[in-house]
Short mmCIF file of C-alpha atoms and ligand atoms in Angstrom, two decimals:
data_model
loop_
_atom_site.label_atom_id
_atom_site.label_comp_id
_atom_site.label_asym_id
_atom_site.label_seq_id
_atom_site.Cartn_x
_atom_site.Cartn_y
_atom_site.Cartn_z
CA MET Z 536 -6.49 21.71 66.19
CA PRO Z 537 -9.47 19.59 65.08
CA ILE Z 538 -11.44 20.00 61.84
CA ASN Z 539 -14.94 19.02 60.77
CA TYR Z 540 -15.02 15.97 58.50
CA LEU Z 541 -17.83 14.13 56.69
CA PRO Z 542 -16.63 10.53 56.40
CA ASN Z 543 -18.97 9.46 53.59
CA ASP Z 544 -21.27 11.95 51.87
CA PRO Z 545 -23.16 15.13 52.82
CA LEU Z 546 -26.47 13.29 52.27
CA ALA Z 547 -25.40 10.24 54.30
CA GLN Z 548 -25.08 12.14 57.56
CA ALA Z 549 -27.91 10.15 59.17
CA PHE Z 550 -25.54 7.16 59.06
CA ALA Z 551 -22.09 8.74 58.91
CA PRO Z 552 -22.42 12.05 60.81
CA LEU Z 553 -20.01 14.95 60.89
CA ARG Z 554 -16.93 14.22 63.00
CA GLU Z 555 -14.42 16.39 64.78
CA ILE Z 556 -11.05 14.89 63.92
CA ASN Z 557 -7.40 15.81 63.85
CA PRO Z 558 -6.50 16.16 60.18
CA ALA Z 559 -4.24 13.56 58.56
CA PRO Z 560 -0.60 14.61 58.21
CA ASP Z 561 0.73 15.59 54.78
CA ARG Z 562 2.08 12.74 52.69
CA PRO Z 563 5.78 11.91 53.11
CA GLY Z 564 7.87 13.65 50.43
CA ASN Z 565 8.99 10.34 48.94
CA ARG Z 566 5.48 9.04 48.25
CA ALA Z 567 2.63 9.97 45.91
CA GLY Z 568 0.76 12.95 47.32
CA PHE Z 569 -1.08 16.15 46.50
CA THR Z 570 -0.43 19.84 46.08
CA PHE Z 571 -3.12 21.92 47.71
CA SER Z 572 -4.39 25.39 46.93
CA GLY Z 573 -6.69 27.83 48.67
CA ALA Z 574 -5.51 26.62 52.10
CA ALA Z 575 -7.65 27.74 55.02
CA ASN Z 576 -6.88 28.11 58.72
CA GLN Z 577 -7.28 24.88 60.59
CA GLY Z 578 -10.43 24.85 62.68
CA LEU Z 579 -14.04 23.72 63.06
CA HIS Z 580 -15.55 25.44 60.03
CA PRO Z 581 -19.24 24.97 59.19
CA ILE Z 582 -20.32 22.84 56.22
CA GLY Z 583 -20.86 25.06 53.18
CA THR Z 584 -17.88 27.35 53.81
CA SER Z 585 -14.75 27.38 51.64
CA GLU Z 586 -12.68 26.70 54.78
CA PHE Z 587 -14.66 23.53 55.50
CA LEU Z 588 -14.36 22.47 51.84
CA PHE Z 589 -10.56 22.80 51.88
CA TRP Z 590 -10.09 20.59 54.95
CA GLN Z 591 -12.84 18.15 53.95
CA CYS Z 592 -11.48 17.57 50.45
CA ARG Z 593 -7.90 17.30 51.73
CA GLU Z 594 -8.87 14.77 54.38
CA ALA Z 595 -10.95 12.68 51.94
CA ALA Z 596 -8.05 12.57 49.46
CA LEU Z 597 -5.47 11.66 52.12
CA ARG Z 598 -7.72 8.97 53.61
CA SER Z 599 -8.32 7.54 50.13
CA VAL Z 600 -4.57 7.14 49.61
CA GLY Z 601 -4.29 5.70 53.12
CA ALA Z 602 -6.97 3.10 52.30
CA TRP Z 603 -5.24 2.29 49.02
CA GLU Z 604 -1.89 1.75 50.74
CA ALA Z 605 -3.57 -0.45 53.38
CA LEU Z 606 -4.69 -2.70 50.51
CA ASP Z 607 -1.80 -2.48 48.08
CA GLY Z 608 1.27 -1.20 49.92
CA ARG Z 609 3.17 2.00 49.28
CA LEU Z 610 2.10 4.29 46.47
CA ASN Z 611 5.21 6.22 45.49
CA ARG Z 612 4.21 7.80 42.17
CA TRP Z 613 1.12 8.66 40.18
CA PHE Z 614 0.83 8.03 36.45
CA GLY Z 615 3.74 9.42 34.45
CA ASN Z 616 6.13 9.24 37.39
CA ARG Z 617 4.39 12.26 38.89
CA ARG Z 618 4.93 12.76 42.62
CA ASN Z 619 1.96 15.06 43.26
CA LEU Z 620 -1.48 15.56 41.80
CA ARG Z 621 -3.16 18.92 42.23
CA LEU Z 622 -6.15 18.67 44.52
CA ARG Z 623 -8.54 21.39 43.36
CA GLN Z 624 -11.51 21.45 45.69
CA ASP Z 625 -13.51 23.99 43.64
CA VAL Z 626 -12.64 24.99 40.08
CA GLY Z 627 -15.94 26.58 39.13
CA GLU Z 628 -19.56 26.03 38.42
CA ASP Z 629 -20.72 22.55 37.44
CA LEU Z 630 -22.18 19.38 38.88
CA ASN Z 631 -19.20 17.15 38.29
CA ALA Z 632 -15.65 16.18 39.18
CA PHE Z 633 -12.77 14.83 37.10
CA TYR Z 634 -9.34 13.20 37.01
CA ASP Z 635 -7.12 14.30 34.13
CA ARG Z 636 -3.69 12.86 35.05
CA ALA Z 637 -2.62 16.23 36.53
CA SER Z 638 -5.35 16.85 39.10
CA LEU Z 639 -8.40 15.72 40.98
CA SER Z 640 -10.84 18.56 40.30
CA PHE Z 641 -14.20 19.41 41.83
CA PHE Z 642 -16.97 21.97 41.29
CA HIS Z 643 -19.91 23.70 42.91
CA ARG Z 644 -23.37 24.69 41.68
CA THR Z 645 -26.31 26.41 43.31
CA THR Z 646 -29.93 25.51 42.59
CA GLY Z 647 -32.50 27.43 44.63
CA SER Z 648 -31.31 27.38 48.22
CA LYS Z 649 -28.94 24.43 47.81
CA THR Z 650 -25.29 24.64 46.79
CA THR Z 651 -23.69 21.32 45.89
CA PHE Z 652 -19.92 21.03 46.37
CA SER Z 653 -18.68 17.82 44.71
CA GLY Z 654 -15.40 18.11 46.66
CA ALA Z 655 -17.32 17.92 49.95
CA SER Z 656 -18.29 14.29 49.35
CA THR Z 657 -15.74 11.69 50.45
CA ASP Z 658 -17.47 9.34 47.97
CA VAL Z 659 -16.72 11.66 45.06
CA VAL Z 660 -13.15 12.45 46.13
CA ALA Z 661 -12.44 8.72 46.61
CA HIS Z 662 -14.00 7.99 43.20
CA GLU Z 663 -11.65 10.44 41.46
CA ALA Z 664 -8.72 9.12 43.49
CA GLY Z 665 -9.79 5.65 42.33
CA HIS Z 666 -9.29 6.73 38.68
CA ALA Z 667 -5.83 7.97 39.66
CA PHE Z 668 -4.89 4.75 41.49
CA LEU Z 669 -5.98 2.63 38.55
CA ASP Z 670 -4.08 4.89 36.17
CA ALA Z 671 -0.95 4.49 38.32
CA ILE Z 672 -1.06 0.68 38.22
CA ARG Z 673 -2.53 0.13 34.71
CA PRO Z 674 -2.10 3.21 32.51
CA GLN Z 675 -3.07 1.21 29.41
CA LEU Z 676 -6.72 1.41 30.50
CA PHE Z 677 -6.95 5.21 30.40
CA ASP Z 678 -7.39 5.71 26.70
CA VAL Z 679 -9.16 2.67 25.30
CA SER Z 680 -12.12 3.47 23.05
CA LEU Z 681 -14.25 0.59 24.31
CA THR Z 682 -17.32 0.69 26.53
CA GLU Z 683 -16.35 -2.02 29.00
CA THR Z 684 -12.86 -0.68 29.62
CA GLY Z 685 -14.17 2.85 30.25
CA ALA Z 686 -16.99 1.47 32.36
CA PHE Z 687 -14.52 -0.57 34.41
CA HIS Z 688 -12.56 2.65 35.14
CA GLU Z 689 -15.77 4.20 36.46
CA ALA Z 690 -16.71 1.11 38.48
CA PHE Z 691 -13.22 1.02 39.95
CA GLY Z 692 -13.75 4.58 41.22
CA ASP Z 693 -17.06 3.62 42.82
CA ILE Z 694 -15.58 0.49 44.42
CA VAL Z 695 -12.65 2.50 45.80
CA ALA Z 696 -15.22 4.86 47.38
CA ILE Z 697 -16.95 1.83 48.95
CA LEU Z 698 -13.64 0.39 50.19
CA VAL Z 699 -12.62 3.74 51.69
CA ALA Z 700 -15.90 3.65 53.64
CA LEU Z 701 -15.46 0.01 54.70
CA LEU Z 702 -11.97 0.61 56.03
CA ASP Z 703 -13.57 2.88 58.66
CA GLN Z 704 -14.69 0.97 61.77
CA GLN Z 705 -17.53 3.33 62.75
CA ILE Z 706 -18.97 3.06 59.24
CA ARG Z 707 -18.73 -0.75 59.31
CA GLU Z 708 -20.56 -0.89 62.64
CA THR Z 709 -23.37 1.40 61.48
CA LEU Z 710 -23.63 -0.43 58.16
CA LEU Z 711 -24.17 -3.79 59.89
CA GLU Z 712 -26.96 -2.22 61.95
CA VAL Z 713 -28.61 -1.12 58.70
CA THR Z 714 -28.10 -4.45 56.94
CA SER Z 715 -26.53 -7.42 58.69
CA ASP Z 716 -25.88 -9.29 55.40
CA LEU Z 717 -25.15 -6.25 53.14
CA ARG Z 718 -28.12 -7.20 50.93
CA GLN Z 719 -30.36 -4.23 51.72
CA ALA Z 720 -29.87 -0.88 49.99
CA ASN Z 721 -27.47 1.15 52.12
CA PHE Z 722 -25.41 4.33 52.35
CA VAL Z 723 -22.12 2.57 51.54
CA GLU Z 724 -23.02 0.88 48.25
CA ALA Z 725 -24.76 4.10 47.16
CA THR Z 726 -22.17 6.67 46.10
CA ALA Z 727 -22.34 10.42 45.59
CA GLU Z 728 -25.83 10.87 47.05
CA ASP Z 729 -25.43 14.64 47.43
CA LEU Z 730 -24.07 15.28 43.95
CA SER Z 731 -26.82 13.25 42.29
CA ASP Z 732 -29.37 15.15 44.37
CA GLY Z 733 -27.87 18.37 42.98
CA VAL Z 734 -28.32 16.99 39.44
CA ARG Z 735 -31.94 16.04 40.22
CA LEU Z 736 -32.69 19.55 41.49
CA ALA Z 737 -30.91 21.36 38.67
CA ILE Z 738 -31.88 19.22 35.69
CA GLY Z 739 -34.67 16.87 36.70
CA PRO Z 740 -35.33 13.31 37.90
CA ASN Z 741 -34.93 11.59 34.53
CA HIS Z 742 -31.39 12.80 34.04
CA PRO Z 743 -29.06 9.74 33.98
CA ALA Z 744 -27.16 11.06 37.01
CA ALA Z 745 -30.18 12.16 39.04
CA LYS Z 746 -29.87 9.22 41.43
CA PRO Z 747 -26.82 7.81 43.24
CA ARG Z 748 -25.05 4.97 41.49
CA ARG Z 749 -25.65 1.78 43.47
CA ALA Z 750 -23.29 -1.18 43.55
CA LEU Z 751 -26.03 -3.34 45.08
CA ASN Z 752 -28.08 -3.82 41.92
CA VAL Z 753 -29.54 -6.46 39.64
CA PHE Z 754 -28.34 -5.04 36.31
CA GLN Z 755 -27.69 -7.83 33.83
CA TRP Z 756 -24.82 -7.67 31.40
CA GLN Z 757 -25.79 -7.43 27.78
CA ASN Z 758 -23.77 -6.47 24.76
CA PRO Z 759 -23.45 -2.65 24.90
CA LEU Z 760 -24.17 -2.57 21.14
CA LEU Z 761 -27.77 -3.43 22.03
CA LEU Z 762 -28.20 -0.66 24.59
CA PRO Z 763 -29.33 2.97 24.12
CA THR Z 764 -26.60 5.65 24.32
CA SER Z 765 -28.38 7.39 27.21
CA ALA Z 766 -31.13 6.37 29.64
CA PRO Z 767 -32.86 7.51 32.86
CA PRO Z 768 -31.04 6.59 36.09
CA ASP Z 769 -32.85 3.29 36.72
CA ASP Z 770 -32.12 1.93 33.23
CA LEU Z 771 -28.93 0.67 31.67
CA SER Z 772 -27.28 2.49 28.76
CA SER Z 773 -23.94 2.20 26.95
CA GLU Z 774 -22.77 5.47 28.55
CA ILE Z 775 -19.85 4.30 30.70
CA HIS Z 776 -21.07 5.54 34.11
CA SER Z 777 -24.39 3.77 33.55
CA PHE Z 778 -22.85 0.55 32.22
CA ALA Z 779 -20.25 0.57 35.04
CA ARG Z 780 -22.99 -0.53 37.44
CA VAL Z 781 -22.97 -4.04 35.94
CA VAL Z 782 -19.40 -4.69 37.01
CA SER Z 783 -19.56 -2.72 40.27
CA GLY Z 784 -22.53 -5.02 41.01
CA CYS Z 785 -20.29 -8.04 40.39
CA ILE Z 786 -17.61 -6.72 42.74
CA TYR Z 787 -20.07 -5.71 45.48
CA ASP Z 788 -21.72 -9.15 45.26
CA THR Z 789 -18.29 -10.78 45.53
CA LEU Z 790 -17.73 -8.77 48.71
CA SER Z 791 -21.10 -9.72 50.18
CA ASN Z 792 -20.67 -13.41 49.19
CA ILE Z 793 -17.28 -13.50 50.91
CA PHE Z 794 -18.66 -11.70 53.99
CA ASN Z 795 -21.72 -13.95 54.23
CA SER Z 796 -19.55 -17.07 54.07
CA ARG Z 797 -17.77 -16.07 57.31
CA PRO Z 798 -18.82 -17.83 60.53
CA ALA Z 799 -19.30 -14.55 62.43
CA ARG Z 800 -20.82 -11.61 60.60
CA ASN Z 801 -19.28 -8.76 62.56
CA GLN Z 802 -17.31 -5.66 61.72
CA CYS Z 803 -14.00 -7.57 61.84
CA ALA Z 804 -15.29 -10.09 59.29
CA LEU Z 805 -16.52 -7.19 57.16
CA LEU Z 806 -13.09 -5.56 57.26
CA GLU Z 807 -11.51 -8.85 56.19
CA ALA Z 808 -14.03 -9.34 53.37
CA ALA Z 809 -13.35 -5.78 52.14
CA GLN Z 810 -9.59 -6.35 52.22
CA VAL Z 811 -9.80 -9.69 50.42
CA THR Z 812 -12.13 -8.29 47.74
CA GLY Z 813 -10.07 -5.11 47.34
CA ARG Z 814 -6.83 -7.03 46.88
CA LEU Z 815 -8.38 -9.43 44.35
CA LEU Z 816 -9.80 -6.50 42.39
CA ILE Z 817 -6.49 -4.63 42.38
CA GLU Z 818 -4.56 -7.71 41.25
CA ALA Z 819 -7.14 -8.35 38.53
CA ALA Z 820 -6.89 -4.72 37.38
CA ARG Z 821 -3.15 -5.23 36.96
CA ALA Z 822 -3.35 -8.56 35.15
CA ALA Z 823 -6.64 -8.77 33.23
CA PRO Z 824 -5.97 -9.15 29.49
CA LEU Z 825 -7.20 -6.24 27.36
CA GLU Z 826 -10.28 -7.76 25.80
CA THR Z 827 -13.46 -6.24 24.42
CA ARG Z 828 -15.28 -8.28 27.09
CA PHE Z 829 -13.23 -6.63 29.81
CA PHE Z 830 -15.72 -7.29 32.64
CA ARG Z 831 -15.34 -11.02 32.06
CA SER Z 832 -11.58 -10.59 31.81
CA ILE Z 833 -11.58 -8.90 35.24
CA GLY Z 834 -13.74 -11.65 36.79
CA ARG Z 835 -11.51 -14.38 35.40
CA ALA Z 836 -8.40 -12.56 36.60
CA MET Z 837 -9.99 -12.25 40.08
CA ILE Z 838 -10.48 -16.01 40.19
CA HIS Z 839 -6.88 -16.60 39.12
CA ALA Z 840 -5.66 -14.02 41.67
CA ASP Z 841 -7.66 -15.84 44.33
CA THR Z 842 -5.89 -19.10 43.47
CA ASP Z 843 -2.61 -17.23 44.00
CA GLN Z 844 -3.54 -15.24 47.12
CA ASN Z 845 -6.03 -17.48 48.96
CA GLY Z 846 -5.67 -20.98 47.51
CA GLY Z 847 -8.95 -20.53 45.62
CA ALA Z 848 -11.05 -20.10 48.78
CA ASN Z 849 -13.30 -17.49 47.12
CA HIS Z 850 -13.68 -19.05 43.68
CA LEU Z 851 -17.41 -19.68 44.08
CA ALA Z 852 -18.03 -16.27 45.67
CA ILE Z 853 -16.56 -14.60 42.58
CA ARG Z 854 -18.11 -16.97 40.03
CA ASP Z 855 -21.60 -16.63 41.53
CA ALA Z 856 -21.31 -12.83 41.83
CA PHE Z 857 -20.51 -12.43 38.14
CA ALA Z 858 -23.12 -15.03 37.13
CA ALA Z 859 -25.75 -13.00 39.03
CA HIS Z 860 -25.07 -10.19 36.52
CA ASN Z 861 -25.14 -12.51 33.48
CA ILE Z 862 -21.37 -12.82 33.12
CA THR Z 863 -20.29 -16.45 32.83
CA LEU Z 864 -16.61 -16.56 33.67
CA GLY Z 865 -15.35 -19.98 32.54
CA SER Z 866 -12.03 -18.94 34.00
CA ALA Z 867 -10.32 -22.21 33.02
CA ALA Z 868 -11.18 -21.70 29.32
CA MET Z 869 -9.12 -18.51 29.32
CA LEU Z 870 -5.93 -20.51 29.82
CA ALA Z 871 -6.78 -23.55 27.69
CA PRO Z 872 -4.17 -24.10 24.94
CA THR Z 873 -5.63 -23.91 21.43
CA SER Z 874 -3.28 -23.43 18.41
CA ILE Z 875 0.50 -23.83 18.24
CA LEU Z 876 2.33 -20.67 17.11
CA ALA Z 877 5.56 -20.27 15.18
CA GLY Z 878 8.65 -20.13 17.38
CA ALA Z 879 9.61 -21.22 20.84
CA ALA Z 880 7.46 -20.41 23.87
CA PRO Z 881 8.16 -16.93 25.33
CA ALA Z 882 10.41 -17.10 28.38
CA LEU Z 883 11.74 -14.83 31.12
CA THR Z 884 15.51 -14.80 30.74
CA GLY Z 885 18.52 -13.61 32.70
CA LYS Z 886 18.75 -11.95 36.07
CA ALA Z 887 16.41 -9.15 35.04
CA LYS Z 888 13.77 -11.70 33.94
CA LYS Z 889 13.45 -10.02 30.57
CA LEU Z 890 10.68 -11.40 28.40
CA LYS Z 891 12.13 -13.07 25.29
CA VAL Z 892 9.75 -13.58 22.37
CA ALA Z 893 10.72 -15.52 19.22
CA LYS Z 894 10.93 -13.15 16.24
CA GLU Z 895 8.84 -15.41 13.99
CA MET Z 896 5.89 -15.10 16.39
CA THR Z 897 4.82 -11.55 15.42
CA PRO Z 898 4.20 -12.21 11.68
CA ASP Z 899 2.47 -15.48 12.55
CA LEU Z 900 0.13 -13.72 15.00
CA ALA Z 901 -0.55 -10.96 12.46
CA LYS Z 902 -1.47 -13.50 9.78
CA ARG Z 903 -3.80 -15.41 12.09
CA MET Z 904 -5.58 -12.17 13.07
CA GLY Z 905 -5.96 -11.08 9.44
CA LEU Z 906 -3.56 -8.14 9.87
CA SER Z 907 -0.80 -6.99 7.53
CA GLY Z 908 2.69 -8.39 8.13
CA ALA Z 909 3.72 -4.93 9.36
CA ALA Z 910 1.27 -5.05 12.29
CA ARG Z 911 3.00 -4.44 15.59
CA PHE Z 912 2.50 -6.11 18.95
CA THR Z 913 3.73 -5.32 22.42
CA PHE Z 914 4.39 -8.21 24.75
CA ARG Z 915 4.17 -8.36 28.51
CA ALA Z 916 4.50 -11.15 31.05
CA LEU Z 917 1.71 -11.47 33.57
CA ARG Z 918 0.92 -13.82 36.44
CA LEU Z 919 -2.33 -15.74 36.34
CA ALA Z 920 -3.06 -18.63 38.72
CA GLY Z 921 0.60 -18.93 39.63
CA GLU Z 922 1.69 -19.25 35.99
CA THR Z 923 3.61 -16.79 33.89
CA ILE Z 924 1.62 -16.05 30.76
CA THR Z 925 2.52 -13.72 27.90
CA GLU Z 926 0.03 -11.20 26.60
CA ALA Z 927 0.54 -9.98 23.04
CA VAL Z 928 -1.30 -6.70 22.47
CA HIS Z 929 -2.04 -5.18 19.09
CA ASP Z 930 -3.38 -1.64 19.26
CA HIS Z 931 -6.06 -1.70 16.61
CA ALA Z 932 -7.20 1.43 14.80
CA THR Z 933 -10.86 1.84 13.89
CA LYS Z 934 -11.72 4.44 11.21
CA LEU Z 935 -14.42 6.82 12.35
CA ASP Z 936 -15.20 8.47 8.96
CA LYS Z 937 -18.67 6.97 8.70
CA ILE Z 938 -19.86 8.04 12.15
CA HIS Z 939 -19.80 11.83 11.71
CA SER Z 940 -18.53 14.34 9.16
CA ARG Z 941 -16.30 15.96 11.79
CA LEU Z 942 -14.56 12.62 12.33
CA LYS Z 943 -13.37 12.30 8.73
CA GLY Z 944 -9.83 10.92 8.73
CA VAL Z 945 -9.92 10.29 12.49
CA ILE Z 946 -9.19 6.93 14.10
CA ALA Z 947 -9.83 5.53 17.58
CA MET Z 948 -7.59 2.97 19.20
CA ALA Z 949 -8.51 -0.17 21.09
CA PRO Z 950 -6.18 -2.91 22.20
CA THR Z 951 -6.78 -6.50 21.12
CA SER Z 952 -4.85 -9.15 22.94
CA VAL Z 953 -3.80 -12.76 22.64
CA LEU Z 954 -2.61 -14.86 25.57
CA ILE Z 955 0.37 -17.08 24.87
CA GLY Z 956 1.60 -19.99 26.94
CA SER Z 957 3.63 -23.08 26.24
CA VAL Z 958 2.96 -26.63 25.22
CA GLY Z 959 6.24 -28.45 25.71
CA GLN Z 960 8.81 -26.02 24.30
CA ARG Z 961 6.40 -24.56 21.75
CA ALA Z 962 4.35 -21.37 21.98
CA SER Z 963 0.60 -21.87 22.11
CA ILE Z 964 -2.36 -19.52 21.91
CA LEU Z 965 -4.44 -19.76 25.09
CA GLY Z 966 -8.20 -19.31 24.96
CA GLY Z 967 -8.63 -17.97 21.44
CA LEU Z 968 -8.06 -15.11 19.02
CA PRO Z 969 -9.86 -11.75 19.25
CA ASP Z 970 -12.53 -10.83 16.71
CA LEU Z 971 -11.33 -7.57 15.13
CA HIS Z 972 -14.63 -6.83 13.41
CA GLY Z 973 -16.39 -7.17 16.75
CA THR Z 974 -13.86 -4.78 18.27
CA GLU Z 975 -14.47 -2.22 15.51
CA ASP Z 976 -18.24 -2.44 16.06
CA GLU Z 977 -17.76 -1.73 19.76
CA VAL Z 978 -15.36 1.16 19.17
CA THR Z 979 -17.95 2.65 16.80
CA GLN Z 980 -20.65 2.33 19.47
CA PHE Z 981 -18.36 3.88 22.10
CA VAL Z 982 -17.67 6.90 19.89
CA ALA Z 983 -21.34 7.26 18.96
CA THR Z 984 -22.14 7.42 22.67
CA LEU Z 985 -19.51 10.14 23.16
CA LEU Z 986 -21.01 12.12 20.27
CA GLU Z 987 -24.54 11.75 21.56
CA ASN Z 988 -23.40 13.19 24.90
CA ASP Z 989 -21.28 15.97 23.27
CA CYS Z 990 -18.10 14.69 24.92
CA ILE Z 991 -15.65 15.36 22.07
CA LYS Z 992 -13.69 18.62 21.92
CA PHE Z 993 -13.27 19.08 18.16
CA ASP Z 994 -11.07 22.15 18.19
CA LYS Z 995 -9.16 24.45 20.51
CA THR Z 996 -11.90 27.07 20.58
CA GLN Z 997 -14.34 24.70 22.27
CA ALA Z 998 -14.56 24.77 26.05
CA PHE Z 999 -13.88 21.84 28.34
CA VAL Z 1000 -17.56 21.88 29.32
CA SER Z 1001 -20.17 21.56 26.57
CA GLU Z 1002 -22.37 24.66 26.28
CA THR Z 1003 -25.38 22.67 25.15
CA THR Z 1004 -25.24 19.61 27.38
CA GLN Z 1005 -23.16 20.94 30.31
CA ARG Z 1006 -21.11 17.74 30.02
CA LEU Z 1007 -17.36 17.62 30.31
CA ARG Z 1008 -15.69 17.07 26.97
CA THR Z 1009 -13.59 14.10 27.97
CA HIS Z 1010 -12.04 13.52 24.52
CA GLU Z 1011 -10.23 15.49 21.82
CA ILE Z 1012 -8.69 14.84 18.40
CA LYS Z 1013 -4.90 14.73 18.59
CA LYS Z 1014 -2.35 14.62 15.79
CA VAL Z 1015 -0.02 11.67 16.33
CA GLY Z 1016 2.52 11.73 13.49
CA ALA Z 1017 0.43 11.74 10.33
CA ARG Z 1018 -2.64 10.34 12.07
CA LYS Z 1019 -5.58 12.04 13.75
CA VAL Z 1020 -6.46 10.05 16.84
CA LEU Z 1021 -9.40 10.34 19.23
CA THR Z 1022 -7.74 10.77 22.66
CA ARG Z 1023 -9.03 10.84 26.22
CA LEU Z 1024 -8.41 14.01 28.27
CA ALA Z 1025 -10.09 13.02 31.53
CA PHE Z 1026 -12.46 10.73 33.36
CA ASP Z 1027 -15.31 12.62 34.95
CA CYS Z 1028 -17.52 11.53 37.79
CA PHE Z 1029 -20.97 12.06 36.44
CA PRO Z 1030 -22.62 11.97 33.04
CA ASN Z 1031 -23.91 15.49 33.07
CA CYS Z 1032 -25.69 15.23 29.75
CA ALA Z 1033 -28.74 17.38 29.24
CA GLY Z 1034 -31.26 16.88 26.47
CA ARG Z 1035 -33.04 14.11 28.35
CA SER Z 1036 -34.10 16.29 31.23
CA THR Z 1037 -37.60 17.02 32.34
CA SER Z 1038 -37.15 20.58 33.53
ZN1 ZN S 2160 -15.41 8.72 37.13
#
């Protein structure tokens, strides 16, 4: 029996109208899937009903996983070896949505005659699924107290929403009628139109989330330390959803550069461009070293992935896209040998290709980075431009005492990494060493932005949603051994911070 399905967003129906479709089958039991609740009878239910919402949200989630598997192959498990995430199409009143490693959760809110259901937007569902995909392939990015890493997580969600749209032939055909070169504002690069409209109605037009986020933009990268912690929707701030638009702009421009370099600009070429871009982004998300300048790290890793996957055919498309947002990649510099380290070069040994690292390397790295001899590193092998490189990661603690009295004795963690290659038989640093003071400055800014937006849950009595700002509290203070550590609980969809509103 068919169901009603909105393939993009409730406010994009002029371009992607309601469809009658047969719902996707449940996921096979041996692959990553969802557990549903509040199931409704299958049928053609009107938009706005709980029955419609159930089937809509289910279909959007299943199609998102389908799009992901079309790009990256089978997805067998979510983060933490979990087989199923809970899909909760309506958990209460708010203008938001979140991913918290156990669920994709959505809300509703009524303003005047309009009720906004975040789970009714395929954009929003795909965005949350995007957080979950990224967490499955690169869990180290979930809880990094740095602006660019958090912003990349948000951008990844938006790009997944765009890719889900572009893997649909009808949407590609309509999109090319709207803009034959992808360079005019359009319903695909704009995400969550309906939810942002709900925010505009409820809180006012100057709220940071009162307009859709657009991947076709001209935002220029600048150091987030120099940005305000909140800003109206057309301006850039260090809040991660706002800052995300810089890197989603780079990825969208990569897509349009690749598309526009094709001899025929038709829906087949657009599908190909979306697949190529999606696969480069996913590979980069796996490999990109954990640097403070994570956007640049992603761009460089995309160029190296392109060398691997496409013989470097899209090098200029990527380089120019990032340059258009003030990010100079210099991808070769990343792998240039600089200083020789103590010990032999790391190597993959035995049948299992286990990474072997000389024991004298750790104290030498610690000394060079100005850390105590007891500093610990984790090592992983990664592939960049067809080479096996070793990444040494030190999880660096920044003390938060000076930021706020409630953060006395609390630390926040951010990874700092060094790339290691070989020169002859010897280990060599590639690129350079991280600047720990710079990292601490950026962690401080990240936490200040959380505080400004009331996103930290200081104790158990506080609710998940802030009473004063209506924002989700995405972080809490956790005891880890003897230490108190700022820890991420969830990624939400929208910065729902009040205090800057006009009504
Ligand atoms: Zn998000």
